[in-house]
Coordinates of N, CA and C in Angstrom, one line a residue:
M1 N -81.4 -48.3 -98.8 CA -82.2 -47.5 -99.7 C -81.5 -47.5 -101.1
T2 N -82.2 -47.8 -102.1 CA -81.6 -47.8 -103.4 C -82.2 -46.7 -104.2
Y3 N -81.3 -46.2 -105.1 CA -81.7 -45.0 -106.0 C -81.8 -45.6 -107.4
S4 N -82.8 -45.0 -108.1 CA -82.8 -45.5 -109.5 C -81.9 -44.6 -110.3
K5 N -81.5 -45.2 -111.4 CA -80.6 -44.4 -112.3 C -81.3 -43.3 -113.0
N6 N -82.7 -43.2 -112.9 CA -83.4 -42.1 -113.5 C -83.2 -40.8 -112.8
Q7 N -82.6 -40.8 -111.6 CA -82.4 -39.6 -110.8 C -81.3 -38.8 -111.4
D8 N -80.3 -39.4 -112.1 CA -79.2 -38.6 -112.7 C -79.7 -37.7 -113.8
P9 N -80.6 -38.1 -114.7 CA -81.2 -37.1 -115.6 C -81.9 -36.0 -114.9
L10 N -82.6 -36.3 -113.8 CA -83.3 -35.2 -113.1 C -82.3 -34.2 -112.5
K11 N -81.3 -34.7 -112.0 CA -80.3 -33.9 -111.4 C -79.7 -33.0 -112.5
S12 N -79.4 -33.5 -113.6 CA -78.7 -32.7 -114.7 C -79.7 -31.7 -115.2
Q13 N -81.0 -32.0 -115.3 CA -82.0 -31.1 -115.7 C -82.2 -29.9 -114.7
L14 N -82.2 -30.2 -113.4 CA -82.3 -29.2 -112.4 C -81.0 -28.3 -112.4
T15 N -79.9 -28.8 -112.6 CA -78.7 -28.0 -112.7 C -78.7 -27.1 -113.9
K16 N -79.2 -27.6 -115.0 CA -79.3 -26.7 -116.2 C -80.3 -25.6 -116.0
H17 N -81.4 -25.9 -115.3 CA -82.5 -25.0 -115.1 C -81.9 -23.8 -114.2
Y18 N -81.3 -24.1 -113.1 CA -80.8 -23.1 -112.2 C -79.6 -22.4 -112.7
D19 N -78.8 -23.0 -113.5 CA -77.6 -22.4 -114.1 C -78.1 -21.3 -115.1
A20 N -79.3 -21.5 -115.7 CA -79.8 -20.5 -116.6 C -80.3 -19.3 -115.9
K21 N -80.6 -19.4 -114.7 CA -81.2 -18.3 -113.9 C -80.1 -17.3 -113.4
S22 N -80.3 -16.1 -113.5 CA -79.4 -15.1 -112.9 C -80.1 -13.9 -112.5
L23 N -79.5 -13.1 -111.6 CA -80.1 -11.9 -111.0 C -79.7 -10.7 -112.0
S24 N -80.7 -9.8 -112.0 CA -80.4 -8.6 -112.7 C -79.4 -7.7 -112.0
V25 N -78.8 -6.7 -112.6 CA -77.9 -5.8 -112.0 C -78.6 -5.1 -110.8
T26 N -79.8 -4.7 -111.0 CA -80.6 -4.0 -110.0 C -80.7 -4.9 -108.7
Q27 N -81.1 -6.2 -109.0 CA -81.2 -7.1 -107.9 C -79.9 -7.3 -107.1
V28 N -78.8 -7.4 -107.9 CA -77.5 -7.6 -107.2 C -77.1 -6.4 -106.4
N29 N -77.4 -5.2 -106.9 CA -77.1 -3.9 -106.2 C -77.9 -3.8 -104.9
A30 N -79.2 -4.2 -105.0 CA -80.1 -4.2 -103.8 C -79.6 -5.2 -102.8
L31 N -79.2 -6.4 -103.2 CA -78.6 -7.3 -102.2 C -77.3 -6.8 -101.6
N32 N -76.5 -6.2 -102.4 CA -75.2 -5.6 -101.8 C -75.5 -4.5 -100.8
E33 N -76.5 -3.7 -101.1 CA -76.9 -2.6 -100.1 C -77.4 -3.2 -98.8
L34 N -78.2 -4.2 -99.0 CA -78.8 -4.9 -97.7 C -77.6 -5.5 -96.9
Q35 N -76.7 -6.1 -97.6 CA -75.5 -6.7 -96.9 C -74.7 -5.7 -96.2
E36 N -74.5 -4.5 -96.8 CA -73.7 -3.4 -96.2 C -74.4 -2.9 -95.0
K37 N -75.7 -2.7 -95.1 CA -76.5 -2.2 -93.9 C -76.4 -3.2 -92.8
A38 N -76.6 -4.5 -93.1 CA -76.5 -5.5 -92.1 C -75.1 -5.5 -91.4
T39 N -74.1 -5.4 -92.2 CA -72.7 -5.3 -91.7 C -72.5 -4.2 -90.8
K40 N -73.0 -3.0 -91.1 CA -72.9 -1.8 -90.3 C -73.6 -2.0 -89.0
K41 N -74.8 -2.5 -89.0 CA -75.6 -2.7 -87.8 C -74.9 -3.7 -86.9
Q42 N -74.3 -4.7 -87.5 CA -73.6 -5.8 -86.7 C -72.3 -5.2 -86.1
S43 N -71.6 -4.4 -86.8 CA -70.3 -3.9 -86.4 C -70.5 -3.0 -85.2
A44 N -71.5 -2.1 -85.2 CA -71.7 -1.2 -84.1 C -71.9 -1.9 -82.8
P45 N -72.9 -2.8 -82.7 CA -73.1 -3.5 -81.5 C -71.9 -4.3 -81.1
R46 N -71.2 -4.9 -82.1 CA -70.0 -5.7 -81.7 C -68.9 -4.8 -81.1
S47 N -68.7 -3.6 -81.6 CA -67.7 -2.7 -81.0 C -68.1 -2.3 -79.6
Q48 N -69.4 -2.0 -79.5 CA -69.9 -1.7 -78.1 C -69.8 -2.8 -77.2
A49 N -70.1 -4.0 -77.7 CA -69.9 -5.2 -76.8 C -68.5 -5.4 -76.6
H50 N -67.6 -5.2 -77.5 CA -66.2 -5.3 -77.4 C -65.7 -4.4 -76.3
R51 N -66.1 -3.1 -76.3 CA -65.7 -2.1 -75.3 C -66.2 -2.5 -73.9
T52 N -67.5 -3.0 -73.9 CA -68.0 -3.4 -72.6 C -67.2 -4.6 -72.1
G53 N -66.9 -5.6 -72.9 CA -66.2 -6.7 -72.5 C -64.8 -6.4 -72.0
M54 N -64.1 -5.4 -72.7 CA -62.8 -5.0 -72.3 C -62.9 -4.3 -70.9
A55 N -63.9 -3.5 -70.7 CA -64.1 -2.8 -69.5 C -64.3 -3.8 -68.3
L56 N -65.1 -4.8 -68.6 CA -65.3 -5.8 -67.6 C -64.0 -6.6 -67.3
A57 N -63.3 -6.9 -68.3 CA -62.0 -7.6 -68.1 C -61.1 -6.8 -67.3
A58 N -61.0 -5.5 -67.6 CA -60.1 -4.6 -66.8 C -60.6 -4.5 -65.3
M59 N -61.9 -4.5 -65.1 CA -62.3 -4.4 -63.7 C -62.0 -5.7 -63.0
L60 N -62.2 -6.9 -63.7 CA -61.9 -8.2 -63.1 C -60.4 -8.2 -62.8
M61 N -59.5 -7.8 -63.7 CA -58.1 -7.8 -63.4 C -57.7 -6.9 -62.2
L62 N -58.4 -5.7 -62.1 CA -58.2 -4.9 -61.0 C -58.6 -5.5 -59.7
A63 N -59.8 -6.2 -59.7 CA -60.3 -6.9 -58.5 C -59.3 -8.0 -58.1
V64 N -58.8 -8.8 -59.1 CA -57.9 -9.8 -58.8 C -56.6 -9.2 -58.2
S65 N -56.1 -8.1 -58.8 CA -54.9 -7.5 -58.3 C -55.1 -7.0 -56.8
V66 N -56.2 -6.4 -56.6 CA -56.5 -5.9 -55.2 C -56.5 -7.1 -54.2
W67 N -57.2 -8.1 -54.6 CA -57.4 -9.3 -53.8 C -56.0 -9.9 -53.5
T68 N -55.2 -10.0 -54.6 CA -53.8 -10.6 -54.5 C -53.0 -9.7 -53.5
L69 N -53.0 -8.4 -53.7 CA -52.2 -7.6 -52.8 C -52.7 -7.5 -51.4
W70 N -54.0 -7.4 -51.2 CA -54.5 -7.3 -49.8 C -55.1 -8.5 -49.3
G71 N -55.5 -9.5 -50.2 CA -56.0 -10.7 -49.7 C -55.1 -11.6 -49.0
D72 N -53.8 -11.4 -49.3 CA -52.8 -12.2 -48.6 C -52.5 -11.7 -47.2
R73 N -52.9 -10.5 -46.9 CA -52.7 -10.0 -45.6 C -53.9 -10.5 -44.8
H74 N -53.6 -11.2 -43.7 CA -54.6 -11.8 -42.9 C -55.4 -10.8 -42.1
D75 N -56.6 -11.2 -41.8 CA -57.4 -10.4 -40.9 C -57.1 -10.8 -39.5
Y76 N -56.2 -10.0 -38.9 CA -55.8 -10.3 -37.5 C -56.9 -10.0 -36.5
G77 N -57.8 -9.1 -36.9 CA -59.0 -8.9 -36.1 C -59.8 -10.1 -35.9
A78 N -60.0 -10.9 -37.0 CA -60.8 -12.1 -36.9 C -60.1 -13.2 -36.1
I79 N -58.7 -13.2 -36.3 CA -57.9 -14.2 -35.5 C -58.0 -13.8 -34.0
S80 N -57.9 -12.5 -33.7 CA -58.0 -12.1 -32.3 C -59.4 -12.4 -31.7
A81 N -60.4 -12.2 -32.5 CA -61.8 -12.5 -32.1 C -61.9 -14.0 -31.8
E82 N -61.3 -14.9 -32.6 CA -61.3 -16.3 -32.4 C -60.6 -16.7 -31.1
I83 N -59.4 -16.1 -30.9 CA -58.7 -16.3 -29.7 C -59.5 -15.9 -28.4
A84 N -60.1 -14.7 -28.5 CA -60.9 -14.2 -27.4 C -62.0 -15.1 -27.1
Y85 N -62.7 -15.6 -28.1 CA -63.8 -16.6 -28.0 C -63.3 -17.9 -27.3
N86 N -62.2 -18.4 -27.8 CA -61.6 -19.6 -27.1 C -61.2 -19.4 -25.7
H87 N -60.7 -18.2 -25.4 CA -60.3 -17.8 -24.1 C -61.5 -17.8 -23.1
N88 N -62.6 -17.1 -23.6 CA -63.8 -17.0 -22.8 C -64.5 -18.3 -22.6
S89 N -64.3 -19.3 -23.5 CA -64.9 -20.6 -23.4 C -64.3 -21.4 -22.2
Q90 N -63.1 -21.1 -21.7 CA -62.5 -21.8 -20.6 C -62.6 -23.3 -20.7
M91 N -62.1 -23.8 -21.8 CA -62.1 -25.3 -22.1 C -61.0 -25.9 -21.1
Q92 N -61.3 -27.1 -20.7 CA -60.4 -27.9 -19.8 C -59.2 -28.3 -20.7
M93 N -58.0 -28.3 -20.0 CA -56.8 -28.7 -20.7 C -56.8 -30.3 -20.8
E94 N -56.3 -30.8 -21.9 CA -56.2 -32.2 -22.1 C -55.0 -32.8 -21.4
I95 N -54.0 -32.0 -21.2 CA -52.8 -32.5 -20.5 C -52.3 -31.4 -19.6
L96 N -52.1 -31.8 -18.3 CA -51.6 -30.9 -17.3 C -50.1 -31.1 -17.2
S97 N -49.3 -30.1 -17.4 CA -47.8 -30.2 -17.3 C -47.2 -28.8 -17.4
D98 N -46.1 -28.7 -16.8 CA -45.3 -27.4 -16.8 C -44.2 -27.5 -17.8
S99 N -44.2 -28.6 -18.7 CA -43.1 -28.8 -19.6 C -43.6 -28.6 -21.1
F100 N -43.0 -27.7 -21.8 CA -43.4 -27.6 -23.2 C -43.1 -28.8 -24.0
A101 N -42.0 -29.6 -23.6 CA -41.7 -30.8 -24.3 C -42.8 -31.9 -24.1
D102 N -43.3 -32.0 -22.8 CA -44.4 -32.9 -22.6 C -45.6 -32.6 -23.4
I103 N -46.0 -31.3 -23.4 CA -47.2 -30.9 -24.2 C -47.0 -31.1 -25.7
D104 N -45.8 -30.8 -26.2 CA -45.5 -31.0 -27.6 C -45.6 -32.5 -27.9
T105 N -45.1 -33.4 -27.0 CA -45.3 -34.8 -27.3 C -46.7 -35.3 -27.3
Y106 N -47.5 -34.7 -26.3 CA -49.0 -35.1 -26.3 C -49.7 -34.6 -27.5
L107 N -49.4 -33.3 -27.9 CA -50.2 -32.7 -29.0 C -49.5 -33.1 -30.3
N108 N -49.4 -34.4 -30.6 CA -48.6 -34.9 -31.7 C -49.3 -34.7 -33.1
R109 N -50.5 -34.3 -33.1 CA -51.2 -34.1 -34.4 C -50.8 -32.7 -35.0
L110 N -50.2 -31.9 -34.2 CA -49.8 -30.6 -34.7 C -48.7 -30.7 -35.8
D111 N -48.7 -29.9 -36.8 CA -47.6 -30.0 -37.8 C -46.5 -29.0 -37.5
F112 N -46.3 -28.7 -36.3 CA -45.2 -27.8 -35.8 C -44.9 -28.2 -34.4
S113 N -43.8 -27.8 -33.8 CA -43.5 -28.1 -32.5 C -43.9 -27.0 -31.6
V114 N -44.4 -27.3 -30.4 CA -44.8 -26.3 -29.4 C -43.5 -25.8 -28.8
V115 N -43.3 -24.5 -28.7 CA -42.0 -23.9 -28.2 C -42.3 -23.0 -27.1
R116 N -41.3 -22.8 -26.2 CA -41.5 -21.7 -25.2 C -41.1 -20.4 -25.8
P117 N -42.1 -19.5 -25.8 CA -41.8 -18.2 -26.4 C -40.9 -17.3 -25.6
S118 N -40.2 -16.4 -26.2 CA -39.3 -15.5 -25.5 C -40.1 -14.4 -24.7
Q119 N -41.3 -14.1 -25.2 CA -42.1 -13.1 -24.5 C -42.7 -13.6 -23.2
L120 N -42.6 -14.9 -22.9 CA -43.1 -15.5 -21.6 C -41.9 -16.2 -20.9
P121 N -41.0 -15.4 -20.4 CA -39.8 -15.9 -19.7 C -40.1 -16.8 -18.5
V122 N -39.3 -17.9 -18.4 CA -39.6 -18.9 -17.4 C -39.6 -18.3 -15.9
E123 N -38.9 -17.2 -15.7 CA -38.8 -16.7 -14.4 C -40.1 -15.9 -14.0
K124 N -40.9 -15.6 -15.0 CA -42.2 -14.8 -14.8 C -43.4 -15.6 -15.1
W125 N -43.3 -16.7 -15.9 CA -44.5 -17.4 -16.4 C -44.3 -18.9 -16.1
V126 N -45.3 -19.6 -15.8 CA -45.3 -21.1 -15.7 C -46.4 -21.7 -16.5
L127 N -46.0 -22.7 -17.2 CA -47.0 -23.4 -18.0 C -47.8 -24.4 -17.2
L128 N -49.1 -24.4 -17.4 CA -50.0 -25.3 -16.6 C -50.5 -26.5 -17.4
G129 N -50.7 -26.3 -18.7 CA -51.3 -27.4 -19.5 C -51.6 -27.0 -20.9
G130 N -52.1 -28.0 -21.7 CA -52.4 -27.7 -23.1 C -53.5 -28.6 -23.6
R131 N -54.0 -28.1 -24.8 CA -55.0 -28.9 -25.5 C -55.0 -28.4 -27.0
Y132 N -55.7 -29.2 -27.8 CA -55.9 -28.8 -29.2 C -56.9 -27.7 -29.3
C133 N -56.8 -26.8 -30.3 CA -57.9 -25.9 -30.6 C -57.7 -25.6 -32.1
S134 N -58.5 -24.6 -32.6 CA -58.5 -24.2 -34.0 C -58.3 -22.7 -34.0
I135 N -57.3 -22.3 -34.8 CA -57.1 -20.8 -35.1 C -57.1 -20.7 -36.6
D136 N -57.9 -19.8 -37.1 CA -58.0 -19.5 -38.5 C -58.3 -20.8 -39.3
G137 N -59.1 -21.7 -38.8 CA -59.5 -22.9 -39.4 C -58.4 -24.0 -39.4
K138 N -57.3 -23.8 -38.7 CA -56.2 -24.8 -38.7 C -56.0 -25.2 -37.3
I139 N -55.6 -26.5 -37.1 CA -55.3 -27.0 -35.8 C -54.2 -26.2 -35.1
A140 N -54.4 -26.0 -33.8 CA -53.4 -25.1 -33.1 C -53.3 -25.6 -31.7
A141 N -52.4 -25.1 -30.9 CA -52.2 -25.4 -29.5 C -52.8 -24.3 -28.7
Q142 N -53.6 -24.7 -27.7 CA -54.1 -23.8 -26.7 C -53.5 -24.2 -25.3
L143 N -52.8 -23.2 -24.7 CA -52.1 -23.5 -23.5 C -52.6 -22.6 -22.4
H144 N -52.5 -23.1 -21.1 CA -52.8 -22.2 -20.0 C -51.4 -21.9 -19.4
V145 N -51.2 -20.6 -19.1 CA -50.0 -20.1 -18.5 C -50.4 -19.2 -17.3
K146 N -49.5 -19.2 -16.3 CA -49.8 -18.4 -15.1 C -48.7 -17.4 -15.0
D147 N -49.2 -16.1 -14.8 CA -48.3 -15.0 -14.6 C -47.9 -15.1 -13.1
L148 N -46.6 -15.3 -12.8 CA -46.2 -15.5 -11.4 C -46.2 -14.2 -10.6
D149 N -46.2 -13.0 -11.3 CA -46.3 -11.7 -10.6 C -47.7 -11.5 -10.1
T150 N -48.7 -11.8 -10.9 CA -50.1 -11.5 -10.5 C -50.9 -12.8 -10.1
D151 N -50.3 -13.9 -10.3 CA -51.0 -15.2 -10.0 C -52.2 -15.5 -10.8
R152 N -52.3 -14.7 -12.0 CA -53.5 -14.9 -12.9 C -53.1 -15.9 -14.0
V153 N -54.2 -16.6 -14.4 CA -54.0 -17.6 -15.5 C -54.5 -17.0 -16.8
Y154 N -53.7 -17.1 -17.8 CA -54.0 -16.6 -19.2 C -54.0 -17.8 -20.2
T155 N -54.6 -17.5 -21.3 CA -54.6 -18.5 -22.4 C -53.6 -18.1 -23.5
F156 N -52.8 -19.0 -23.8 CA -51.7 -18.8 -24.8 C -51.9 -19.7 -26.0
Y157 N -51.7 -19.2 -27.2 CA -51.9 -20.0 -28.4 C -50.7 -20.0 -29.3
Q158 N -50.5 -21.1 -30.0 CA -49.5 -21.2 -31.0 C -50.1 -21.9 -32.2
A159 N -49.8 -21.3 -33.4 CA -50.4 -21.9 -34.6 C -49.4 -21.6 -35.7
K160 N -49.5 -22.3 -36.8 CA -48.7 -22.0 -38.0 C -49.1 -20.6 -38.5
L161 N -48.2 -19.9 -39.0 CA -48.5 -18.6 -39.7 C -49.4 -18.9 -40.8
P162 N -50.5 -18.1 -41.0 CA -51.4 -18.3 -42.1 C -50.6 -18.1 -43.4
Q163 N -51.0 -18.8 -44.5 CA -50.3 -18.7 -45.8 C -50.4 -17.3 -46.3
G164 N -49.3 -16.8 -46.9 CA -49.3 -15.5 -47.4 C -49.0 -14.4 -46.5
V165 N -48.7 -14.8 -45.2 CA -48.4 -13.8 -44.2 C -46.9 -13.5 -44.3
E166 N -46.5 -12.3 -44.1 CA -45.1 -11.9 -44.1 C -44.4 -12.7 -43.0
A167 N -43.1 -12.9 -43.1 CA -42.3 -13.6 -42.2 C -42.4 -13.0 -40.8
H168 N -42.6 -11.7 -40.7 CA -42.6 -11.1 -39.4 C -43.9 -10.4 -39.2
V169 N -44.6 -10.8 -38.1 CA -45.9 -10.2 -37.7 C -45.5 -9.2 -36.6
D170 N -45.7 -7.9 -36.8 CA -45.4 -7.0 -35.8 C -46.3 -7.3 -34.5
D171 N -45.7 -7.0 -33.4 CA -46.5 -7.2 -32.1 C -47.7 -6.3 -32.2
M172 N -48.9 -6.9 -32.0 CA -50.1 -6.1 -32.0 C -51.0 -6.5 -30.8
V173 N -51.7 -5.6 -30.3 CA -52.7 -5.9 -29.2 C -54.0 -5.4 -29.6
M174 N -55.0 -6.2 -29.4 CA -56.4 -5.9 -29.8 C -57.3 -6.2 -28.6
D175 N -58.3 -5.4 -28.3 CA -59.3 -5.7 -27.3 C -60.5 -6.2 -27.9
V176 N -60.9 -7.4 -27.6 CA -62.1 -8.1 -28.2 C -62.9 -8.6 -27.1
D177 N -64.2 -8.2 -27.0 CA -65.1 -8.7 -26.0 C -64.5 -8.7 -24.6
G178 N -63.8 -7.6 -24.2 CA -63.3 -7.5 -22.9 C -62.0 -8.3 -22.7
V179 N -61.5 -8.9 -23.7 CA -60.2 -9.7 -23.7 C -59.2 -9.0 -24.4
S180 N -58.0 -8.8 -23.8 CA -56.8 -8.2 -24.5 C -56.1 -9.3 -25.2
V181 N -55.9 -9.2 -26.5 CA -55.2 -10.3 -27.2 C -54.0 -9.7 -27.8
S182 N -52.8 -10.3 -27.5 CA -51.5 -9.9 -28.0 C -51.2 -10.9 -29.1
L183 N -50.7 -10.4 -30.3 CA -50.3 -11.3 -31.3 C -48.9 -11.0 -31.7
W184 N -48.1 -12.0 -32.0 CA -46.7 -11.8 -32.5 C -46.3 -13.0 -33.2
E185 N -45.2 -12.9 -34.0 CA -44.6 -14.0 -34.7 C -43.3 -14.4 -34.0
E186 N -43.1 -15.7 -33.8 CA -41.8 -16.2 -33.3 C -41.6 -17.6 -33.8
N187 N -40.3 -17.8 -34.2 CA -39.9 -19.2 -34.7 C -40.9 -19.6 -35.8
G188 N -41.3 -18.7 -36.7 CA -42.2 -19.1 -37.8 C -43.6 -19.4 -37.3
L189 N -44.0 -19.2 -36.1 CA -45.3 -19.5 -35.6 C -46.0 -18.2 -35.2
L190 N -47.3 -18.3 -35.3 CA -48.2 -17.1 -34.8 C -48.5 -17.4 -33.3
M191 N -48.1 -16.5 -32.5 CA -48.3 -16.6 -31.1 C -49.5 -15.6 -30.7
G192 N -50.3 -16.1 -29.7 CA -51.3 -15.2 -29.2 C -51.5 -15.4 -27.7
L193 N -51.6 -14.3 -27.0 CA -51.8 -14.4 -25.5 C -53.1 -13.6 -25.2
A194 N -54.0 -14.3 -24.6 CA -55.3 -13.7 -24.2 C -55.4 -13.4 -22.7
K195 N -55.6 -12.2 -22.4 CA -55.7 -11.8 -20.9 C -57.1 -11.3 -20.6

C-alpha cells in the first residue's frame, strides 16, 4: 500500500485543529469529579474483594495445615476393613510352605522381605502358605498361619508402612464384620492378623 505525500499536509492541519481545542475550567472540574467518584466506587469493591480473597486464602491455608497434620495419619479402620475383607474371601494360597524364606523367595515382586514376626512365635504358630494381596492400594503378602494351641487357621498380612506413618504403630485391635484384626509395626512393616 502506498501513501501519497498529500497526507502530510492533512496530518499537520488535523494536529493544528485539535491543538487549538481546549476544555473550559468547568469541564475539567466536572471530569475530575467524575474520576474521583469512579475511583471511590472501584476502591470499595476492591477492598471488599481483597478482604474476601484474604479470608479465602486463610481458610485454604488452614485446610492444608489440617490435612498435612491429620492427613498423614492413616485410616487404620479402612486398612482393618480391607484385611477383614481379604480374610473373609478365603483366597487359595499360591505357595504352600512352612518357611518364611521360601515364601519370601516366591513372592519376589514385593519391595520388602517377608519376615517371621515376634508376635507369632514358632513354638505357638506354624506358617502354612502365602500369596500376593493388596493393602492400602499397595502390593502386600497374605499368609495363612495356624495357631497350634487351638488348631485354627488365621490370615496374616505384611505390607510396607504407608507413607507418612510414624515409625511405630501402636498395637491396635479392631472388630470388622465379625473379624478381629490386630495391627502392629515390626521391622518397618505393617503387620496384620485377622482372626
